[in-house]
Short mmCIF file of C-alpha atoms and ligand atoms in Angstrom, two decimals:
data_model
loop_
_atom_site.label_atom_id
_atom_site.label_comp_id
_atom_site.label_asym_id
_atom_site.label_seq_id
_atom_site.Cartn_x
_atom_site.Cartn_y
_atom_site.Cartn_z
CA UNK Y 1 60.46 -20.33 -51.06
CA UNK Y 2 57.45 -22.55 -51.45
CA UNK Y 3 55.68 -24.35 -48.65
CA UNK Y 4 55.98 -27.64 -50.53
CA UNK Y 5 59.56 -27.30 -51.66
CA UNK Y 6 60.53 -30.72 -50.29
CA UNK Y 7 63.58 -31.74 -48.26
CA UNK Y 8 66.10 -28.94 -47.72
CA UNK Y 9 69.82 -29.06 -47.04
CA UNK Y 10 70.11 -25.45 -45.89
CA UNK Y 11 71.05 -24.31 -42.34
CA UNK Y 12 68.27 -24.44 -39.72
CA UNK Y 13 67.20 -20.91 -40.51
CA UNK Y 14 67.94 -18.55 -43.40
CA UNK Y 15 64.96 -16.29 -43.80
CA UNK Y 16 63.32 -14.80 -40.72
CA UNK Y 17 60.14 -12.70 -40.67
CA UNK Y 18 59.38 -10.54 -37.64
CA UNK Y 19 55.91 -9.14 -37.17
CA UNK Y 20 56.50 -5.51 -36.20
CA UNK Y 21 59.10 -2.80 -36.14
CA UNK Y 22 58.35 -2.07 -32.47
CA UNK Y 23 61.10 -2.16 -29.85
CA UNK Y 24 61.34 -5.95 -29.61
CA UNK Y 25 60.99 -6.54 -33.35
CA UNK Y 26 63.83 -4.18 -34.22
CA UNK Y 27 66.17 -5.35 -31.44
CA UNK Y 28 65.63 -8.97 -32.48
CA UNK Y 29 66.25 -8.14 -36.12
CA UNK Y 30 69.58 -6.50 -35.24
CA UNK Y 31 70.59 -9.51 -33.13
CA UNK Y 32 69.59 -12.17 -35.69
CA UNK Y 33 71.18 -10.36 -38.63
CA UNK Y 34 74.47 -10.68 -36.73
CA UNK Y 35 73.98 -14.45 -36.93
CA UNK Y 36 73.95 -14.06 -40.72
CA UNK Y 37 70.19 -14.60 -41.10
CA UNK Y 38 68.17 -12.80 -43.76
CA UNK Y 39 65.79 -10.92 -41.44
CA UNK Y 40 62.85 -8.73 -42.47
CA UNK Y 41 60.48 -6.80 -40.21
CA UNK Y 42 56.85 -6.14 -41.16
CA UNK Y 43 55.17 -3.22 -39.40
CA UNK Y 44 51.53 -2.17 -39.66
CA UNK Y 45 52.27 1.58 -39.27
CA UNK Y 46 52.46 3.46 -42.57
CA UNK Y 47 55.35 5.60 -41.37
CA UNK Y 48 57.59 6.03 -38.34
CA UNK Y 49 55.66 8.74 -36.50
CA UNK Y 50 56.56 10.55 -33.28
CA UNK Y 51 54.46 8.04 -31.39
CA UNK Y 52 54.46 6.40 -27.98
CA UNK Y 53 55.36 7.82 -24.59
CA UNK Y 54 58.45 7.83 -22.38
CA UNK Y 55 59.90 4.76 -20.76
CA UNK Y 56 62.72 3.80 -18.45
CA UNK Y 57 65.59 1.58 -19.58
CA UNK Y 58 66.89 -0.32 -16.57
CA UNK Y 59 70.26 -2.09 -16.16
CA UNK Y 60 68.91 -5.51 -17.26
CA UNK Y 61 67.49 -4.04 -20.49
CA UNK Y 62 70.62 -1.96 -21.12
CA UNK Y 63 72.88 -4.99 -20.59
CA UNK Y 64 70.86 -6.87 -23.19
CA UNK Y 65 70.91 -4.01 -25.69
CA UNK Y 66 74.66 -3.58 -25.18
CA UNK Y 67 75.19 -7.30 -25.85
CA UNK Y 68 73.19 -7.00 -29.08
CA UNK Y 69 74.72 -3.71 -30.25
CA UNK Y 70 77.92 -2.69 -28.43
CA UNK Y 71 78.12 1.07 -27.88
CA UNK Y 72 74.36 1.66 -28.02
CA UNK Y 73 74.08 2.69 -24.35
CA UNK Y 74 76.12 5.85 -25.03
CA UNK Y 75 73.79 6.93 -27.83
CA UNK Y 76 70.76 6.17 -25.65
CA UNK Y 77 72.22 8.36 -22.90
CA UNK Y 78 72.72 11.25 -25.28
CA UNK Y 79 69.26 10.88 -26.84
CA UNK Y 80 67.40 10.45 -23.55
CA UNK Y 81 68.13 11.27 -19.91
CA UNK Y 82 70.64 9.57 -17.62
CA UNK Y 83 68.55 9.90 -14.42
CA UNK Y 84 70.42 11.22 -11.38
CA UNK Y 85 67.66 11.03 -8.80
CA UNK Y 86 64.02 10.17 -8.22
CA UNK Y 87 61.82 12.59 -6.31
CA UNK Y 88 58.63 11.49 -4.53
CA UNK Y 89 55.92 14.10 -4.00
CA UNK Y 90 52.40 14.49 -2.70
CA UNK Y 91 49.68 15.71 -5.08
CA UNK Y 92 49.96 19.13 -3.42
CA UNK Y 93 53.55 19.38 -4.71
CA UNK Y 94 55.31 18.81 -1.34
CA UNK Y 95 58.41 16.57 -1.55
CA UNK Y 96 58.23 13.40 0.56
CA UNK Y 97 61.70 12.01 -0.19
CA UNK Y 98 64.37 11.71 -2.85
CA UNK Y 99 66.40 8.65 -3.88
CA UNK Y 100 69.82 8.75 -5.53
CA UNK Y 101 69.41 6.68 -8.71
CA UNK Y 102 72.52 7.19 -10.83
CA UNK Y 103 75.07 6.52 -8.08
CA UNK Y 104 73.12 3.54 -6.66
CA UNK Y 105 72.48 1.91 -10.05
CA UNK Y 106 76.03 2.36 -11.28
CA UNK Y 107 77.49 1.02 -8.07
CA UNK Y 108 75.14 -1.96 -7.73
CA UNK Y 109 74.37 -2.88 -11.34
CA UNK Y 110 77.02 -1.20 -13.49
CA UNK Y 111 74.43 0.56 -15.67
CA UNK Y 112 72.35 3.73 -15.23
CA UNK Y 113 68.60 4.27 -15.56
CA UNK Y 114 67.85 6.02 -18.86
CA UNK Y 115 64.50 7.60 -19.63
CA UNK Y 116 63.76 8.00 -23.32
CA UNK Y 117 60.91 8.58 -25.76
CA UNK Y 118 59.61 5.29 -27.28
CA UNK Y 119 59.75 6.85 -30.74
CA UNK Y 120 63.38 8.01 -30.36
CA UNK Y 121 64.40 4.54 -29.17
CA UNK Y 122 62.58 3.04 -32.17
CA UNK Y 123 64.54 5.41 -34.47
CA UNK Y 124 67.88 4.48 -32.89
CA UNK Y 125 67.16 0.77 -33.31
CA UNK Y 126 65.83 1.19 -36.87
CA UNK Y 127 69.00 3.08 -37.85
CA UNK Y 128 71.01 -0.11 -37.18
CA UNK Y 129 69.16 -2.01 -39.93
CA UNK Y 130 69.36 -1.69 -43.71
CA UNK Y 131 66.24 0.29 -44.72
CA UNK Y 132 65.23 -2.36 -47.28
CA UNK Y 133 64.70 -4.88 -44.46
CA UNK Y 134 61.97 -2.75 -42.80
CA UNK Y 135 58.57 -3.03 -44.48
CA UNK Y 136 56.08 -0.44 -43.26
CA UNK Y 137 52.35 -0.61 -44.10
CA UNK Y 138 52.35 -4.39 -43.54
CA UNK Y 139 49.63 -5.30 -41.07
CA UNK Y 140 49.96 -8.98 -40.36
CA UNK Y 141 46.61 -10.79 -40.29
CA UNK Y 142 47.67 -14.43 -39.91
CA UNK Y 143 49.99 -17.25 -40.97
CA UNK Y 144 50.09 -20.91 -41.92
CA UNK Y 145 53.00 -23.24 -41.37
CA UNK Y 146 54.12 -26.73 -42.21
CA UNK Y 147 57.38 -28.69 -41.85
CA UNK Y 148 59.07 -26.65 -44.58
CA UNK Y 149 58.22 -23.07 -43.79
CA UNK Y 150 55.73 -20.45 -42.75
CA UNK Y 151 53.57 -18.29 -44.95
CA UNK Y 152 52.65 -14.91 -43.45
CA UNK Y 153 49.58 -12.99 -44.60
CA UNK Y 154 49.10 -9.23 -44.61
CA UNK Y 155 46.14 -6.93 -45.02
CA UNK Y 156 45.51 -6.25 -48.72
CA UNK Y 157 46.48 -9.78 -49.79
CA UNK Y 158 50.27 -9.53 -49.63
CA UNK Y 159 52.12 -12.58 -48.31
CA UNK Y 160 55.71 -13.58 -47.60
CA UNK Y 161 57.50 -16.86 -46.84
CA UNK Y 162 60.08 -17.49 -44.17
CA UNK Y 163 61.75 -20.29 -42.24
CA UNK Y 164 60.83 -18.69 -38.93
CA UNK Y 165 58.17 -16.18 -37.81
CA UNK Y 166 58.60 -14.12 -34.65
CA UNK Y 167 55.49 -12.41 -33.31
CA UNK Y 168 56.65 -9.18 -31.67
CA UNK Y 169 53.39 -7.37 -32.35
CA UNK Y 170 52.61 -6.19 -28.86
CA UNK Y 171 49.80 -6.54 -26.33
CA UNK Y 172 47.07 -7.26 -28.89
CA UNK Y 173 49.25 -9.62 -30.93
CA UNK Y 174 47.66 -11.19 -33.99
CA UNK Y 175 50.39 -13.83 -34.02
CA UNK Y 176 49.58 -14.80 -30.42
CA UNK Y 177 45.86 -14.96 -31.25
CA UNK Y 178 46.63 -17.35 -34.14
CA UNK Y 179 49.17 -19.36 -32.16
CA UNK Y 180 47.59 -19.52 -28.67
CA UNK Y 181 44.11 -18.03 -29.11
CA UNK Y 182 43.69 -16.83 -25.55
CA UNK Y 183 41.45 -13.85 -26.38
CA UNK Y 184 41.66 -10.31 -25.15
CA UNK Y 185 44.10 -8.93 -22.54
CA UNK Y 186 43.02 -8.78 -18.91
CA UNK Y 187 42.12 -5.32 -17.50
CA UNK Y 188 44.07 -4.71 -14.29
CA UNK Y 189 41.74 -2.02 -12.98
CA UNK Y 190 43.56 1.18 -13.84
CA UNK Y 191 43.41 3.58 -16.77
CA UNK Y 192 46.42 5.41 -18.15
CA UNK Y 193 46.94 8.73 -19.95
CA UNK Y 194 50.38 9.63 -21.35
CA UNK Y 195 51.95 12.23 -23.59
CA UNK Y 196 55.30 13.70 -24.59
CA UNK Y 197 55.61 17.50 -24.79
CA UNK Y 198 58.42 20.06 -25.12
CA UNK Y 199 58.02 21.80 -21.78
CA UNK Y 200 60.00 23.29 -18.94
CA UNK Y 201 58.27 22.06 -15.80
CA UNK Y 202 59.03 23.62 -12.43
CA UNK Y 203 58.68 20.28 -10.59
CA UNK Y 204 61.12 18.41 -12.83
CA UNK Y 205 64.85 19.18 -13.03
CA UNK Y 206 66.70 18.05 -16.21
CA UNK Y 207 68.18 14.86 -14.67
CA UNK Y 208 65.32 13.86 -12.39
CA UNK Y 209 62.36 11.57 -12.40
CA UNK Y 210 59.30 12.65 -10.40
CA UNK Y 211 56.68 10.36 -8.88
CA UNK Y 212 53.55 11.98 -7.43
CA UNK Y 213 51.00 9.99 -5.47
CA UNK Y 214 47.38 11.14 -5.26
CA UNK Y 215 44.17 9.47 -4.16
CA UNK Y 216 44.11 6.13 -6.03
CA UNK Y 217 46.01 7.94 -8.75
CA UNK Y 218 49.66 8.49 -9.64
CA UNK Y 219 51.58 10.81 -11.93
CA UNK Y 220 55.11 10.32 -13.25
CA UNK Y 221 57.19 13.02 -14.92
CA UNK Y 222 60.13 11.86 -17.03
CA UNK Y 223 62.76 13.77 -18.98
CA UNK Y 224 62.99 12.03 -22.34
CA UNK Y 225 65.75 14.12 -23.95
CA UNK Y 226 66.13 17.28 -26.03
CA UNK Y 227 63.87 19.33 -23.71
CA UNK Y 228 60.91 16.95 -24.03
CA UNK Y 229 59.19 15.58 -20.98
CA UNK Y 230 56.70 12.76 -20.68
CA UNK Y 231 53.82 12.80 -18.22
CA UNK Y 232 52.06 9.58 -17.34
CA UNK Y 233 49.07 9.41 -15.03
CA UNK Y 234 47.23 6.25 -13.98
CA UNK Y 235 44.05 5.97 -11.93
CA UNK Y 236 42.22 3.06 -10.35
CA UNK Y 237 38.90 3.00 -12.22
CA UNK Y 238 36.29 0.35 -12.89
CA UNK Y 239 35.39 2.07 -16.19
CA UNK Y 240 37.99 0.99 -18.77
CA UNK Y 241 36.27 2.56 -21.77
CA UNK Y 242 38.30 4.90 -23.96
CA UNK Y 243 36.98 8.33 -24.95
CA UNK Y 244 35.27 8.90 -28.30
CA UNK Y 245 37.66 11.70 -29.28
CA UNK Y 246 41.03 13.20 -28.36
CA UNK Y 247 39.31 16.29 -26.95
CA UNK Y 248 37.13 14.15 -24.68
CA UNK Y 249 40.20 12.18 -23.50
CA UNK Y 250 41.92 15.43 -22.55
CA UNK Y 251 38.85 16.69 -20.64
CA UNK Y 252 38.62 13.33 -18.89
CA UNK Y 253 42.21 13.36 -17.69
CA UNK Y 254 41.92 16.98 -16.53
CA UNK Y 255 38.80 16.02 -14.66
CA UNK Y 256 40.66 13.14 -12.99
CA UNK Y 257 43.36 15.63 -11.94
CA UNK Y 258 40.96 17.98 -10.14
CA UNK Y 259 42.59 19.01 -6.86
CA UNK Y 260 46.15 18.31 -8.07
CA UNK Y 261 48.93 20.86 -7.90
CA UNK Y 262 48.25 23.63 -10.44
CA UNK Y 263 51.55 23.18 -12.34
CA UNK Y 264 50.67 19.52 -13.03
CA UNK Y 265 47.30 20.48 -14.47
CA UNK Y 266 48.99 23.26 -16.49
CA UNK Y 267 51.26 20.65 -18.10
CA UNK Y 268 48.27 18.59 -19.20
CA UNK Y 269 46.44 21.76 -20.33
CA UNK Y 270 49.46 22.63 -22.51
CA UNK Y 271 49.44 19.21 -24.22
CA UNK Y 272 47.75 18.91 -27.61
CA UNK Y 273 44.78 16.57 -27.23
CA UNK Y 274 45.96 14.45 -30.21
CA UNK Y 275 49.23 13.70 -28.39
CA UNK Y 276 47.50 12.08 -25.40
CA UNK Y 277 47.49 8.27 -25.35
CA UNK Y 278 44.57 6.92 -23.35
CA UNK Y 279 44.26 3.23 -22.55
CA UNK Y 280 43.51 0.54 -20.00
CA UNK Y 281 46.41 -1.09 -18.14
CA UNK Y 282 46.33 -4.78 -19.03
CA UNK Y 283 48.34 -7.96 -18.84
CA UNK Y 284 47.70 -11.61 -19.68
CA UNK Y 285 48.16 -14.74 -17.60
CA UNK Y 286 51.66 -16.21 -18.03
CA UNK Y 287 51.97 -18.98 -20.63
CA UNK Y 288 53.68 -22.34 -20.18
CA UNK Y 289 54.66 -22.39 -23.89
CA UNK Y 290 54.71 -19.66 -26.51
CA UNK Y 291 56.19 -21.39 -29.57
CA UNK Y 292 54.75 -23.90 -32.04
CA UNK Y 293 56.70 -25.30 -34.96
CA UNK Y 294 58.35 -22.37 -36.73
CA UNK Y 295 56.55 -19.59 -34.90
CA UNK Y 296 57.38 -17.96 -31.58
CA UNK Y 297 56.53 -14.85 -29.57
CA UNK Y 298 58.58 -12.13 -27.95
CA UNK Y 299 58.03 -9.06 -25.74
CA UNK Y 300 54.48 -7.93 -24.97
CA UNK Y 301 53.11 -10.52 -27.37
CA UNK Y 302 54.57 -13.24 -25.14
CA UNK Y 303 54.41 -11.77 -21.62
CA UNK Y 304 52.59 -8.43 -21.37
CA UNK Y 305 52.90 -6.94 -17.91
CA UNK Y 306 51.64 -4.02 -15.84
CA UNK Y 307 54.03 -1.05 -16.06
CA UNK Y 308 54.54 -0.76 -12.27
CA UNK Y 309 58.13 -2.05 -12.42
CA UNK Y 310 58.91 -0.46 -15.81
CA UNK Y 311 60.01 -3.83 -17.17
CA UNK Y 312 57.98 -4.38 -20.38
CA UNK Y 313 60.62 -3.12 -22.80
CA UNK Y 314 63.52 -4.24 -20.62
CA UNK Y 315 62.39 -7.88 -20.58
CA UNK Y 316 61.68 -7.60 -24.31
CA UNK Y 317 65.36 -6.78 -24.90
CA UNK Y 318 66.35 -9.76 -22.73
CA UNK Y 319 64.15 -11.93 -25.00
CA UNK Y 320 65.81 -10.54 -28.13
CA UNK Y 321 69.29 -11.33 -26.89
CA UNK Y 322 68.38 -14.80 -25.60
CA UNK Y 323 66.54 -15.76 -28.78
CA UNK Y 324 69.59 -15.07 -30.94
CA UNK Y 325 71.79 -16.92 -28.45
CA UNK Y 326 69.53 -19.96 -28.68
CA UNK Y 327 69.72 -19.93 -32.48
CA UNK Y 328 73.48 -19.56 -32.42
CA UNK Y 329 73.83 -22.66 -30.21
CA UNK Y 330 71.16 -25.04 -31.56
CA UNK Y 331 71.06 -27.55 -34.37
CA UNK Y 332 67.32 -27.33 -35.03
CA UNK Y 333 64.50 -24.79 -34.78
CA UNK Y 334 62.81 -27.03 -32.24
CA UNK Y 335 65.87 -27.11 -30.01
CA UNK Y 336 66.38 -23.34 -30.31
CA UNK Y 337 62.77 -22.49 -29.44
CA UNK Y 338 62.58 -25.01 -26.59
CA UNK Y 339 65.74 -23.54 -25.04
CA UNK Y 340 64.42 -20.01 -25.59
CA UNK Y 341 61.23 -20.82 -23.68
CA UNK Y 342 63.21 -22.52 -20.91
CA UNK Y 343 65.43 -19.49 -20.47
CA UNK Y 344 62.62 -16.94 -20.60
CA UNK Y 345 59.30 -18.20 -19.27
CA UNK Y 346 60.15 -18.64 -15.60
CA UNK Y 347 61.86 -15.27 -15.27
CA UNK Y 348 59.20 -13.29 -17.14
CA UNK Y 349 56.43 -15.06 -15.22
CA UNK Y 350 57.91 -13.81 -11.93
CA UNK Y 351 58.23 -10.29 -13.30
CA UNK Y 352 54.68 -10.33 -14.71
CA UNK Y 353 53.20 -11.44 -11.39
CA UNK Y 354 55.27 -8.99 -9.38
CA UNK Y 355 54.32 -6.16 -11.78
CA UNK Y 356 50.59 -6.85 -11.34
CA UNK Y 357 51.03 -6.79 -7.54
CA UNK Y 358 53.05 -3.58 -7.75
CA UNK Y 359 50.35 -1.95 -9.86
CA UNK Y 360 47.74 -2.53 -7.14
CA UNK Y 361 50.07 -1.31 -4.37
CA UNK Y 362 50.29 2.08 -6.07
CA UNK Y 363 46.69 2.76 -5.19
CA UNK Y 364 46.62 1.51 -1.61
CA UNK Y 365 46.62 3.93 1.29
CA UNK Y 366 50.10 4.06 2.83
CA UNK Y 367 49.01 2.21 6.02
CA UNK Y 368 47.49 -0.70 3.99
CA UNK Y 369 50.61 -0.84 1.87
CA UNK Y 370 52.99 -1.15 4.77
CA UNK Y 371 51.06 -3.90 6.57
CA UNK Y 372 50.61 -6.01 3.40
CA UNK Y 373 54.15 -5.43 2.31
CA UNK Y 374 55.42 -6.60 5.68
CA UNK Y 375 53.58 -9.91 5.25
CA UNK Y 376 54.29 -10.45 1.57
CA UNK Y 377 57.91 -9.55 1.75
CA UNK Y 378 58.70 -11.64 4.81
CA UNK Y 379 60.48 -14.29 2.73
CA UNK Y 380 62.46 -11.94 0.63
CA UNK Y 381 63.07 -8.23 0.65
CA UNK Y 382 62.20 -5.78 -2.06
CA UNK Y 383 65.90 -5.09 -2.43
CA UNK Y 384 66.71 -8.74 -3.14
CA UNK Y 385 64.11 -8.75 -5.87
CA UNK Y 386 65.45 -5.52 -7.39
CA UNK Y 387 68.97 -7.01 -7.38
CA UNK Y 388 67.80 -10.20 -9.08
CA UNK Y 389 65.87 -8.12 -11.64
CA UNK Y 390 68.53 -5.59 -12.54
CA UNK Y 391 71.55 -7.86 -12.22
CA UNK Y 392 70.44 -9.88 -15.24
CA UNK Y 393 73.40 -10.13 -17.57
CA UNK Y 394 73.38 -11.97 -20.86
CA UNK Y 395 75.31 -15.27 -20.41
CA UNK Y 396 75.42 -14.90 -16.65
CA UNK Y 397 71.73 -15.07 -15.73
CA UNK Y 398 70.95 -16.73 -12.42
CA UNK Y 399 68.98 -19.57 -13.95
CA UNK Y 400 67.67 -20.58 -10.57
CA UNK Y 401 65.15 -17.84 -9.74
CA UNK Y 402 64.62 -17.09 -6.08
CA UNK Y 403 61.25 -17.96 -4.56
CA UNK Y 404 59.65 -14.54 -4.70
CA UNK Y 405 56.13 -15.90 -4.25
C1 FAD C 501 51.96 3.45 -19.04
C2 FAD C 501 53.09 2.58 -19.52
C3 FAD C 501 54.39 2.84 -19.09
C4 FAD C 501 55.44 1.97 -19.47
N1 FAD C 501 56.69 2.22 -19.00
C5 FAD C 501 57.70 1.35 -19.27
C6 FAD C 501 59.01 1.55 -18.73
O1 FAD C 501 59.29 2.50 -18.02
N2 FAD C 501 59.97 0.63 -19.04
C7 FAD C 501 59.71 -0.47 -19.81
O2 FAD C 501 60.61 -1.30 -20.01
N3 FAD C 501 58.49 -0.67 -20.36
C8 FAD C 501 57.49 0.22 -20.10
N4 FAD C 501 56.25 0.01 -20.65
C9 FAD C 501 56.02 -1.17 -21.50
C10 FAD C 501 56.68 -1.05 -22.87
O3 FAD C 501 56.25 0.08 -23.56
C11 FAD C 501 56.34 -2.33 -23.68
O4 FAD C 501 56.48 -3.45 -22.85
C12 FAD C 501 57.29 -2.47 -24.85
O5 FAD C 501 57.11 -1.39 -25.75
C13 FAD C 501 57.02 -3.81 -25.53
O6 FAD C 501 57.74 -3.92 -26.71
P1 FAD C 501 57.18 -4.80 -27.90
O7 FAD C 501 58.17 -4.70 -28.99
O8 FAD C 501 56.77 -6.13 -27.40
O9 FAD C 501 55.82 -4.09 -28.32
P2 FAD C 501 55.60 -2.59 -28.78
O10 FAD C 501 56.74 -1.71 -28.46
O11 FAD C 501 54.23 -2.24 -28.29
O12 FAD C 501 55.55 -2.71 -30.36
C14 FAD C 501 54.54 -3.42 -31.02
C15 FAD C 501 54.63 -3.06 -32.50
O13 FAD C 501 53.79 -3.96 -33.22
C16 FAD C 501 53.14 -3.25 -34.25
N5 FAD C 501 51.99 -4.09 -34.61
C17 FAD C 501 50.90 -4.35 -33.84
N6 FAD C 501 50.08 -5.19 -34.50
C18 FAD C 501 50.67 -5.47 -35.70
C19 FAD C 501 50.30 -6.29 -36.80
N7 FAD C 501 49.15 -6.97 -36.80
N8 FAD C 501 51.14 -6.38 -37.85
C20 FAD C 501 52.32 -5.68 -37.86
N9 FAD C 501 52.71 -4.86 -36.85
C21 FAD C 501 51.90 -4.77 -35.77
C22 FAD C 501 52.83 -1.91 -33.58
O14 FAD C 501 52.55 -0.90 -34.53
C23 FAD C 501 54.14 -1.65 -32.83
O15 FAD C 501 55.10 -1.01 -33.64
C24 FAD C 501 55.18 0.85 -20.32
C25 FAD C 501 53.89 0.63 -20.79
C26 FAD C 501 52.84 1.46 -20.39
C27 FAD C 501 51.44 1.19 -20.89
#
């Protein structure tokens, strides 16, 4: 294809380029290939490494994945953990309460909560695509578009042409920077350290999720399948700098865990320093538009959010499903992308805002939390919000979001 190829008689889209083989990029590629489009994903990583941490797939994300790839929920269950209950503990190890998760989720939302390793989820999604459509070692550096197409540029001088470019390149998206240009993400005031390790931890049973609250610090323990567990700790800190080396990052996190239950520290001690992901928790202000011409955004590139509600990947899968729906029902790229924004921006904006609030509540003393929650949740209960969030079903979305703010 050439950018000046003249008037075309082809369907609205034939060739689609997706920047990244992350979770959103792969899910969107699977969905759009089912529309008969020629879809290629371009990923900066040189290989699929055992990267990333653990994450939770909630009913809304699972419904979207199941609509894209029927049967996938069963393979996610067997590759990750179908969580039976959540346990809340103090930093001394004492249990505060436990919540039944599996029975409640299945009864209310018809799907479980699955915890899984980011890398394993990436592998499952990648296995649904022909290998020749995944191009590793392609770091996107920019694009140019006109009425006829979009030209995408990669590090090293490579370029490709497509009818449509989807930027699914995460929090620090190059496509967003070129399209919107709104600078760096916004630091939300807490730092995060995460790792996945094969470990048998005394505080975590095979089908549980553990949440431990410390002083302006939290720790989550997740089973992510095959005997691996993921630990994630976040701490309210004004210093958002990252350590100069893996060894320093490990010392820093151990230092931040001084005074915590010994078995928690032992888990971090047992983790190889190179496996620890250290980073600031960030989001960006919600956008009113995220498409221009033949280019659009999806997932963290479009609506990065604090991880408090565990919705980043889940809303990304909603995007993937909705985007393909919009293309299947529209007669022009403009119509498809306008409908996509209409269906997605309001919902994700609510979830982004609520996630940022939730992130701050983690670090409040319990007395502060209850008085503020009482005020802020006077109009609507936490349960109503959870129901609205998790009850998202492709086709059946409540398009009239409740007034949560
Ligand atoms: C501490 C923490 C806990 C979390 N827990 C949860 C959870 O429980 N549940 C949940 O739903 N979400 C969770 N999330 C969020 C979730 O991980 C992200 O929202 C999700 O991965 C977003 O998917 P994505 O495809 O948009 O981006 P990503 O999965 O981040 O993928 C981006 C991809 O883009 C590639 N890339 C980047 N730049 C370029 C470039 N220039 N060219 C080509 N490729 C590029 C990257 O290599 C990567 O493969 C958590 C996040 C954090 C920080």
